[in-house]
Coordinates of C-alpha atoms and ligand atoms in Angstrom, one line a residue:
X1 CA 161.9 150.5 66.7
X2 CA 164.9 152.1 65.2
X3 CA 167.1 150.2 63.1
X4 CA 169.9 152.5 63.6
X5 CA 170.6 153.6 67.3
X6 CA 170.5 157.6 66.3
X7 CA 167.7 157.5 64.2
X8 CA 165.0 159.3 66.0
X9 CA 161.4 159.9 64.9
X10 CA 160.7 163.3 66.8
X11 CA 163.7 165.0 65.3
X12 CA 165.1 163.5 61.9
X13 CA 163.6 163.5 58.5
X14 CA 161.7 160.1 57.7
X15 CA 159.2 158.6 56.1
X16 CA 156.3 156.8 57.5
X17 CA 154.3 154.2 55.5
X18 CA 150.5 154.0 55.8
X19 CA 149.3 150.4 55.9
X20 CA 145.8 151.4 55.2
X21 CA 146.3 152.8 51.8
X22 CA 149.5 151.2 51.2
X23 CA 151.2 155.2 51.0
X24 CA 154.3 156.7 52.1
X25 CA 154.4 160.4 53.6
X26 CA 157.1 162.6 54.3
X27 CA 157.5 163.5 58.1
X28 CA 160.0 166.3 58.7
X29 CA 159.7 166.9 62.9
X30 CA 163.2 169.4 62.2
X31 CA 161.2 171.7 60.9
X32 CA 158.6 171.7 63.9
X33 CA 160.7 172.4 66.5
X34 CA 161.0 176.0 66.7
X35 CA 158.9 177.1 69.6
X36 CA 154.7 176.5 68.9
X37 CA 153.5 179.9 68.1
X38 CA 149.8 179.2 68.5
X39 CA 148.8 182.7 66.9
X40 CA 146.7 184.1 69.8
X41 CA 143.1 184.3 68.8
X42 CA 139.9 185.2 70.6
X43 CA 137.7 182.3 71.3
X44 CA 135.2 182.3 68.3
X45 CA 131.7 182.9 70.0
X46 CA 129.7 183.0 67.1
X47 CA 126.4 182.4 68.3
X48 CA 123.6 181.7 65.6
X49 CA 119.8 181.4 65.9
X50 CA 117.9 177.9 66.6
X51 CA 116.3 178.7 63.5
X52 CA 117.5 180.4 60.9
X53 CA 114.2 181.5 58.0
X54 CA 116.9 181.9 55.6
X55 CA 118.4 178.1 56.0
X56 CA 117.3 175.5 53.6
X57 CA 117.9 172.7 56.1
X58 CA 116.0 174.1 59.2
X59 CA 112.7 172.2 59.8
X60 CA 109.4 174.0 57.7
X61 CA 111.5 175.6 55.3
X62 CA 111.8 175.2 51.8
X63 CA 114.5 173.5 49.9
X64 CA 115.5 174.0 46.1
X65 CA 112.9 171.2 45.2
X66 CA 110.3 173.6 46.3
X67 CA 108.8 171.4 49.1
X68 CA 109.0 172.0 52.6
X69 CA 111.1 170.2 55.2
X70 CA 108.8 168.7 57.7
X71 CA 109.3 169.9 61.6
X72 CA 111.6 167.4 62.5
X73 CA 112.7 167.0 65.9
X74 CA 115.8 164.7 65.5
X75 CA 117.4 163.7 62.2
X76 CA 116.0 163.9 58.9
X77 CA 117.5 162.7 55.3
X78 CA 116.4 163.7 52.0
X79 CA 117.6 162.8 48.5
X80 CA 120.1 165.3 47.8
X81 CA 118.6 167.9 45.1
X82 CA 121.9 168.5 43.2
X83 CA 123.1 164.8 43.9
X84 CA 126.9 164.0 42.1
X85 CA 124.6 160.6 41.5
X86 CA 122.0 159.8 40.0
X87 CA 120.1 155.9 39.7
X88 CA 118.6 156.5 36.2
X89 CA 122.2 156.4 34.1
X90 CA 122.1 154.3 31.2
X91 CA 125.1 151.5 31.5
X92 CA 127.7 152.1 28.8
X93 CA 131.5 152.1 28.7
X94 CA 134.2 153.6 26.2
X95 CA 137.6 152.3 25.8
X96 CA 139.5 153.8 23.2
X97 CA 143.1 151.6 22.9
X98 CA 143.2 151.3 26.8
X99 CA 143.7 155.2 27.1
X100 CA 140.6 156.7 27.1
X101 CA 138.3 154.6 29.4
X102 CA 135.0 155.7 30.6
X103 CA 132.0 153.7 32.4
X104 CA 128.6 155.0 33.3
X105 CA 128.2 155.1 37.1
X106 CA 124.9 155.2 38.8
X107 CA 124.1 156.1 42.2
X108 CA 122.4 158.3 45.1
X109 CA 122.6 161.2 46.8
X110 CA 121.7 161.9 50.7
X111 CA 121.3 164.5 53.0
X112 CA 121.3 163.9 56.9
X113 CA 120.7 166.7 59.0
X114 CA 121.6 166.1 62.4
X115 CA 119.9 168.0 64.7
X116 CA 116.6 170.8 63.8
X117 CA 118.5 173.1 66.0
X118 CA 120.5 175.3 63.3
X119 CA 123.0 177.0 66.3
X120 CA 124.4 173.6 67.1
X121 CA 127.5 171.2 65.7
X122 CA 128.4 167.6 67.3
X123 CA 130.3 168.6 69.9
X124 CA 127.2 170.7 71.3
X125 CA 124.8 167.9 71.3
X126 CA 123.8 165.8 73.6
X127 CA 125.1 162.1 73.9
X128 CA 121.5 161.0 73.1
X129 CA 121.4 163.2 70.3
X130 CA 124.5 162.0 68.4
X131 CA 123.2 158.4 69.1
X132 CA 120.2 159.4 67.0
X133 CA 123.0 160.6 64.0
X134 CA 124.5 157.1 64.3
X135 CA 121.1 155.3 64.2
X136 CA 120.4 157.0 61.1
X137 CA 123.7 156.5 59.4
X138 CA 123.3 152.5 60.1
X139 CA 119.7 152.7 58.7
X140 CA 120.8 154.4 55.6
X141 CA 123.8 152.3 55.4
X142 CA 121.6 149.0 55.9
X143 CA 118.9 150.5 53.1
X144 CA 121.2 151.8 51.0
X145 CA 123.5 148.7 50.9
X146 CA 120.9 146.5 50.4
X147 CA 119.9 146.9 46.9
X148 CA 121.6 145.6 44.4
X149 CA 122.6 148.6 42.5
X150 CA 124.9 150.0 45.3
X151 CA 128.1 148.4 45.8
X152 CA 129.3 151.1 48.1
X153 CA 128.2 153.4 50.7
X154 CA 130.2 156.7 51.7
X155 CA 129.0 158.5 55.1
X156 CA 130.8 162.3 55.6
X157 CA 130.4 165.5 57.1
X158 CA 132.1 168.5 55.7
X159 CA 132.5 171.2 58.6
X160 CA 133.1 174.8 58.0
X161 CA 133.5 176.9 55.4
X162 CA 136.8 176.2 54.9
X163 CA 135.9 172.8 53.9
X164 CA 133.2 173.8 51.4
X165 CA 130.5 173.1 53.6
X166 CA 127.8 175.2 52.3
X167 CA 125.4 175.9 55.3
X168 CA 126.9 175.5 59.3
X169 CA 123.3 173.7 60.3
X170 CA 124.6 170.9 61.2
X171 CA 124.4 167.6 58.2
X172 CA 126.4 165.5 56.5
X173 CA 126.3 163.6 53.1
X174 CA 126.0 160.0 52.0
X175 CA 127.4 159.1 48.5
X176 CA 126.2 155.7 47.2
X177 CA 127.3 154.4 44.1
X178 CA 127.4 151.3 42.1
X179 CA 131.6 150.6 42.5
X180 CA 134.1 151.3 45.1
X181 CA 135.7 154.7 44.8
X182 CA 139.5 154.8 45.3
X183 CA 140.3 155.4 49.0
X184 CA 138.3 152.5 50.1
X185 CA 139.2 150.6 47.5
X186 CA 142.8 150.7 48.4
X187 CA 142.2 150.1 52.1
X188 CA 140.1 146.9 50.7
X189 CA 143.2 145.8 49.2
X190 CA 145.3 146.2 52.1
X191 CA 143.0 145.2 54.4
X192 CA 142.4 141.8 52.6
X193 CA 146.5 141.0 52.2
X194 CA 146.8 141.8 55.9
X195 CA 143.9 139.4 57.0
X196 CA 144.6 136.5 54.5
X197 CA 148.1 136.6 56.3
X198 CA 147.1 136.9 59.5
X199 CA 143.8 135.9 59.9
X200 CA 143.2 139.0 62.0
X201 CA 142.1 142.8 60.8
X202 CA 144.7 144.8 60.1
X203 CA 143.3 147.2 62.5
X204 CA 143.3 144.9 65.5
X205 CA 146.7 144.4 65.2
X206 CA 147.4 148.5 64.7
X207 CA 144.9 149.1 67.6
X208 CA 146.9 146.5 70.0
X209 CA 150.1 148.2 69.6
X210 CA 148.0 151.9 70.1
X211 CA 147.1 150.7 73.1
X212 CA 150.5 149.7 74.1
X213 CA 152.3 152.6 72.9
X214 CA 149.6 154.9 74.1
X215 CA 151.6 157.7 72.6
X216 CA 149.2 158.6 69.5
X217 CA 145.9 158.1 71.6
X218 CA 143.3 160.9 72.4
X219 CA 140.5 159.2 73.8
X220 CA 138.8 156.5 75.0
X221 CA 135.9 154.2 76.4
X222 CA 134.9 150.7 77.0
X223 CA 134.4 150.1 73.0
X224 CA 136.5 152.8 70.8
X225 CA 139.5 154.1 70.6
X226 CA 140.6 158.0 69.1
X227 CA 143.9 158.3 68.0
X228 CA 146.7 159.9 65.7
X229 CA 147.4 157.5 63.3
X230 CA 151.5 156.9 63.1
X231 CA 150.9 157.5 59.5
X232 CA 148.5 160.6 59.8
X233 CA 148.8 163.4 56.7
X234 CA 146.6 166.4 58.0
X235 CA 148.3 167.7 61.3
X236 CA 145.5 167.0 63.4
X237 CA 143.8 163.9 61.6
X238 CA 142.7 161.0 63.8
X239 CA 141.4 157.8 63.4
X240 CA 138.4 156.5 65.7
X241 CA 137.6 152.9 65.7
X242 CA 135.4 150.3 67.4
X243 CA 138.1 147.7 69.6
X244 CA 135.7 144.9 67.7
X245 CA 136.4 144.0 64.9
X246 CA 133.0 145.0 62.8
X247 CA 132.8 145.5 59.1
X248 CA 130.0 148.1 59.4
X249 CA 127.6 149.7 61.5
X250 CA 125.1 147.1 61.3
X251 CA 127.5 144.8 63.2
X252 CA 127.4 147.3 66.1
X253 CA 125.7 146.0 69.3
X254 CA 123.7 148.7 71.6
X255 CA 126.2 149.4 73.7
X256 CA 128.6 149.5 70.6
X257 CA 126.4 152.5 69.0
X258 CA 126.5 154.0 72.5
X259 CA 129.7 154.2 72.9
X260 CA 130.6 155.7 69.4
X261 CA 128.4 158.5 69.9
X262 CA 130.2 159.1 73.4
X263 CA 133.5 159.0 71.6
X264 CA 132.6 161.4 68.5
X265 CA 131.3 163.9 70.9
X266 CA 134.2 163.8 73.2
X267 CA 136.2 163.5 70.0
X268 CA 135.0 167.1 68.8
X269 CA 135.0 168.5 71.6
X270 CA 138.7 168.0 71.8
X271 CA 139.0 169.6 68.2
X272 CA 136.8 172.9 69.5
X273 CA 138.6 173.5 72.5
X274 CA 142.5 173.2 70.5
X275 CA 142.1 176.1 69.0
X276 CA 138.8 177.5 70.6
X277 CA 137.0 177.6 67.4
X278 CA 134.4 175.3 65.7
X279 CA 137.0 173.3 64.5
X280 CA 136.6 172.3 60.7
X281 CA 137.3 168.7 59.0
X282 CA 136.0 166.7 56.6
X283 CA 135.1 163.4 58.3
X284 CA 133.2 160.2 57.4
X285 CA 133.2 156.0 57.7
X286 CA 134.7 153.3 55.8
X287 CA 133.1 150.6 56.0
X288 CA 133.0 147.2 53.9
X289 CA 131.2 147.5 50.3
X290 CA 127.7 146.4 49.8
X291 CA 128.5 144.4 47.2
X292 CA 126.4 141.4 48.7
X293 CA 130.1 139.6 50.1
X294 CA 131.1 139.1 53.9
X295 CA 134.4 141.1 54.3
X296 CA 135.7 140.0 57.2
X297 CA 139.5 141.4 56.4
X298 CA 137.4 145.1 56.5
X299 CA 137.3 147.1 59.9
X300 CA 134.5 149.6 60.4
X301 CA 136.4 153.1 60.8
X302 CA 136.5 156.6 60.8
X303 CA 138.8 159.4 59.8
X304 CA 138.8 163.1 60.5
X305 CA 140.7 165.1 58.5
X306 CA 141.0 168.9 59.8
X307 CA 143.0 171.4 57.8
X308 CA 144.0 173.2 60.9
X309 CA 147.4 173.9 61.7
X310 CA 148.8 176.5 64.2
X311 CA 145.5 178.2 65.0
X312 CA 142.2 179.0 64.3
X313 CA 142.9 180.1 60.6
X314 CA 146.6 178.9 59.9
X315 CA 146.0 175.9 58.2
X316 CA 147.7 173.1 56.5
X317 CA 147.8 173.2 52.6
X318 CA 148.1 170.2 50.3
X319 CA 149.8 171.7 47.7
X320 CA 153.2 171.5 46.1
X321 CA 155.1 168.8 47.2
X322 CA 151.8 166.6 48.4
X323 CA 150.2 166.9 45.0
X324 CA 153.3 166.0 43.1
X325 CA 155.0 163.9 45.3
X326 CA 153.4 162.6 48.7
X327 CA 151.6 163.8 51.5
X328 CA 154.1 165.7 54.1
X329 CA 153.6 167.2 57.5
X330 CA 156.0 169.2 60.1
X331 CA 154.4 168.4 63.6
X332 CA 154.7 164.6 64.4
X333 CA 151.6 163.1 65.0
X334 CA 152.7 162.2 68.6
X335 CA 153.0 165.6 69.3
X336 CA 149.5 166.5 67.6
X337 CA 148.2 163.5 69.9
X338 CA 149.8 165.0 73.1
X339 CA 148.2 168.5 72.1
X340 CA 144.5 166.9 71.6
X341 CA 144.9 164.8 74.3
X342 CA 145.3 167.3 76.9
X343 CA 142.4 169.4 75.7
X344 CA 139.4 169.5 78.4
X345 CA 135.9 167.7 78.0
X346 CA 134.1 170.7 78.7
X347 CA 133.1 172.5 75.5
X348 CA 135.0 175.6 75.7
X349 CA 131.8 178.1 74.3
X350 CA 130.0 176.0 77.6
X351 CA 133.1 177.4 79.9
X352 CA 132.4 180.5 78.3
X353 CA 129.0 181.1 78.8
X354 CA 129.3 180.0 82.7
Ligands
H2U1 P1 127.7 170.6 52.1 O1 127.1 171.6 53.0 O2 128.7 169.5 52.3 O3 127.7 171.1 50.8 O4 126.3 169.6 51.9 C1 124.6 170.4 51.4 C2 124.2 169.5 50.6 O5 122.7 169.7 50.5 C3 125.1 169.8 49.2 O6 125.3 168.9 48.6 C4 122.4 169.8 49.2 C5 123.8 170.2 48.4 O7 123.6 169.9 47.0 N1 121.2 170.6 49.0 C6 120.1 170.5 48.8 O8 119.9 169.3 48.6 N2 118.9 171.2 48.9 C7 119.1 172.5 49.2 O9 117.9 172.8 49.2 C8 120.2 173.1 48.7 C9 121.0 172.6 49.4
ZN2 ZN1 119.0 175.9 59.5

């Protein structure tokens, strides 16, 4: 791979290209050669009640809109009471010399409770319950995407206070809007260019390389693979993708949806076990736009962007150079993958309870 025989990705500062968004990343592996000093912290064994009377997401409790939640037993979806997007916005735009530009944007915000249990998180839920989450994501994507005024559906989860999550009750969000926002728009351009040139999705070919090299794999099952992408910006960033090139959740068959739930469960267990803490992250699905066109170039995938670096409390900050230049990392993606891959698939809390 190296153009020069002495160039070593594990030692020498270098740039890596992210073909999904077309951006570059600075990798400084020499700074991480110092020994691993994972700060020794006691395992986080915080417990929460199964039902919290003060939680606005628990079954039966009253939300900001004044109405009580139903006594739901699986997942529960509702319109965000403080949504960033609204669907009653008048059309309009402003363009002053091409420099001051604005246009109205409409859309919908939804909140999804993953479980009625206040004390669980995805890695602690049963495979069947996680499959229920996959199903509700699929239904929401289908229903919202079918609306003529919705061009893109963003499904995501903020987990942990450090990621701005407002409540430990397991939940995620959906923001669906008229236009395709920045990150998926970049991926659309890149995936289309690749597909037009090669006739296969970018991620099909990328996955084939990773399955052959194996160094960045975290886990796999019959239909899904989790890996630390070659171009990962966050220390333990991962990409979870289906082996078959489908463009959105509605194209997955039953076995692929079960396997997605299995991969989600196992990946989040690996994360929790890494620093023996409920691993914070922002994660979300990237799927084809819902503009009524078919986008065979789009390969469904899920990104996990976790901030932790060395322990349950030592995190990576995307600050000076990252904000002003481009993303940068010290530990290599290969090293991070090895650390994640070697974790047990039994949740550390289950171990300590027994
Ligand atoms: P986050 O934890 O990722 O912030 O998601 C929780 C969402 O729940 C948040 O967007 C909404 C907030 O607006 N919410 C309601 O819709 N109703 C409430 O009663 C409280 C919070
Ligand atoms: Zn709750």
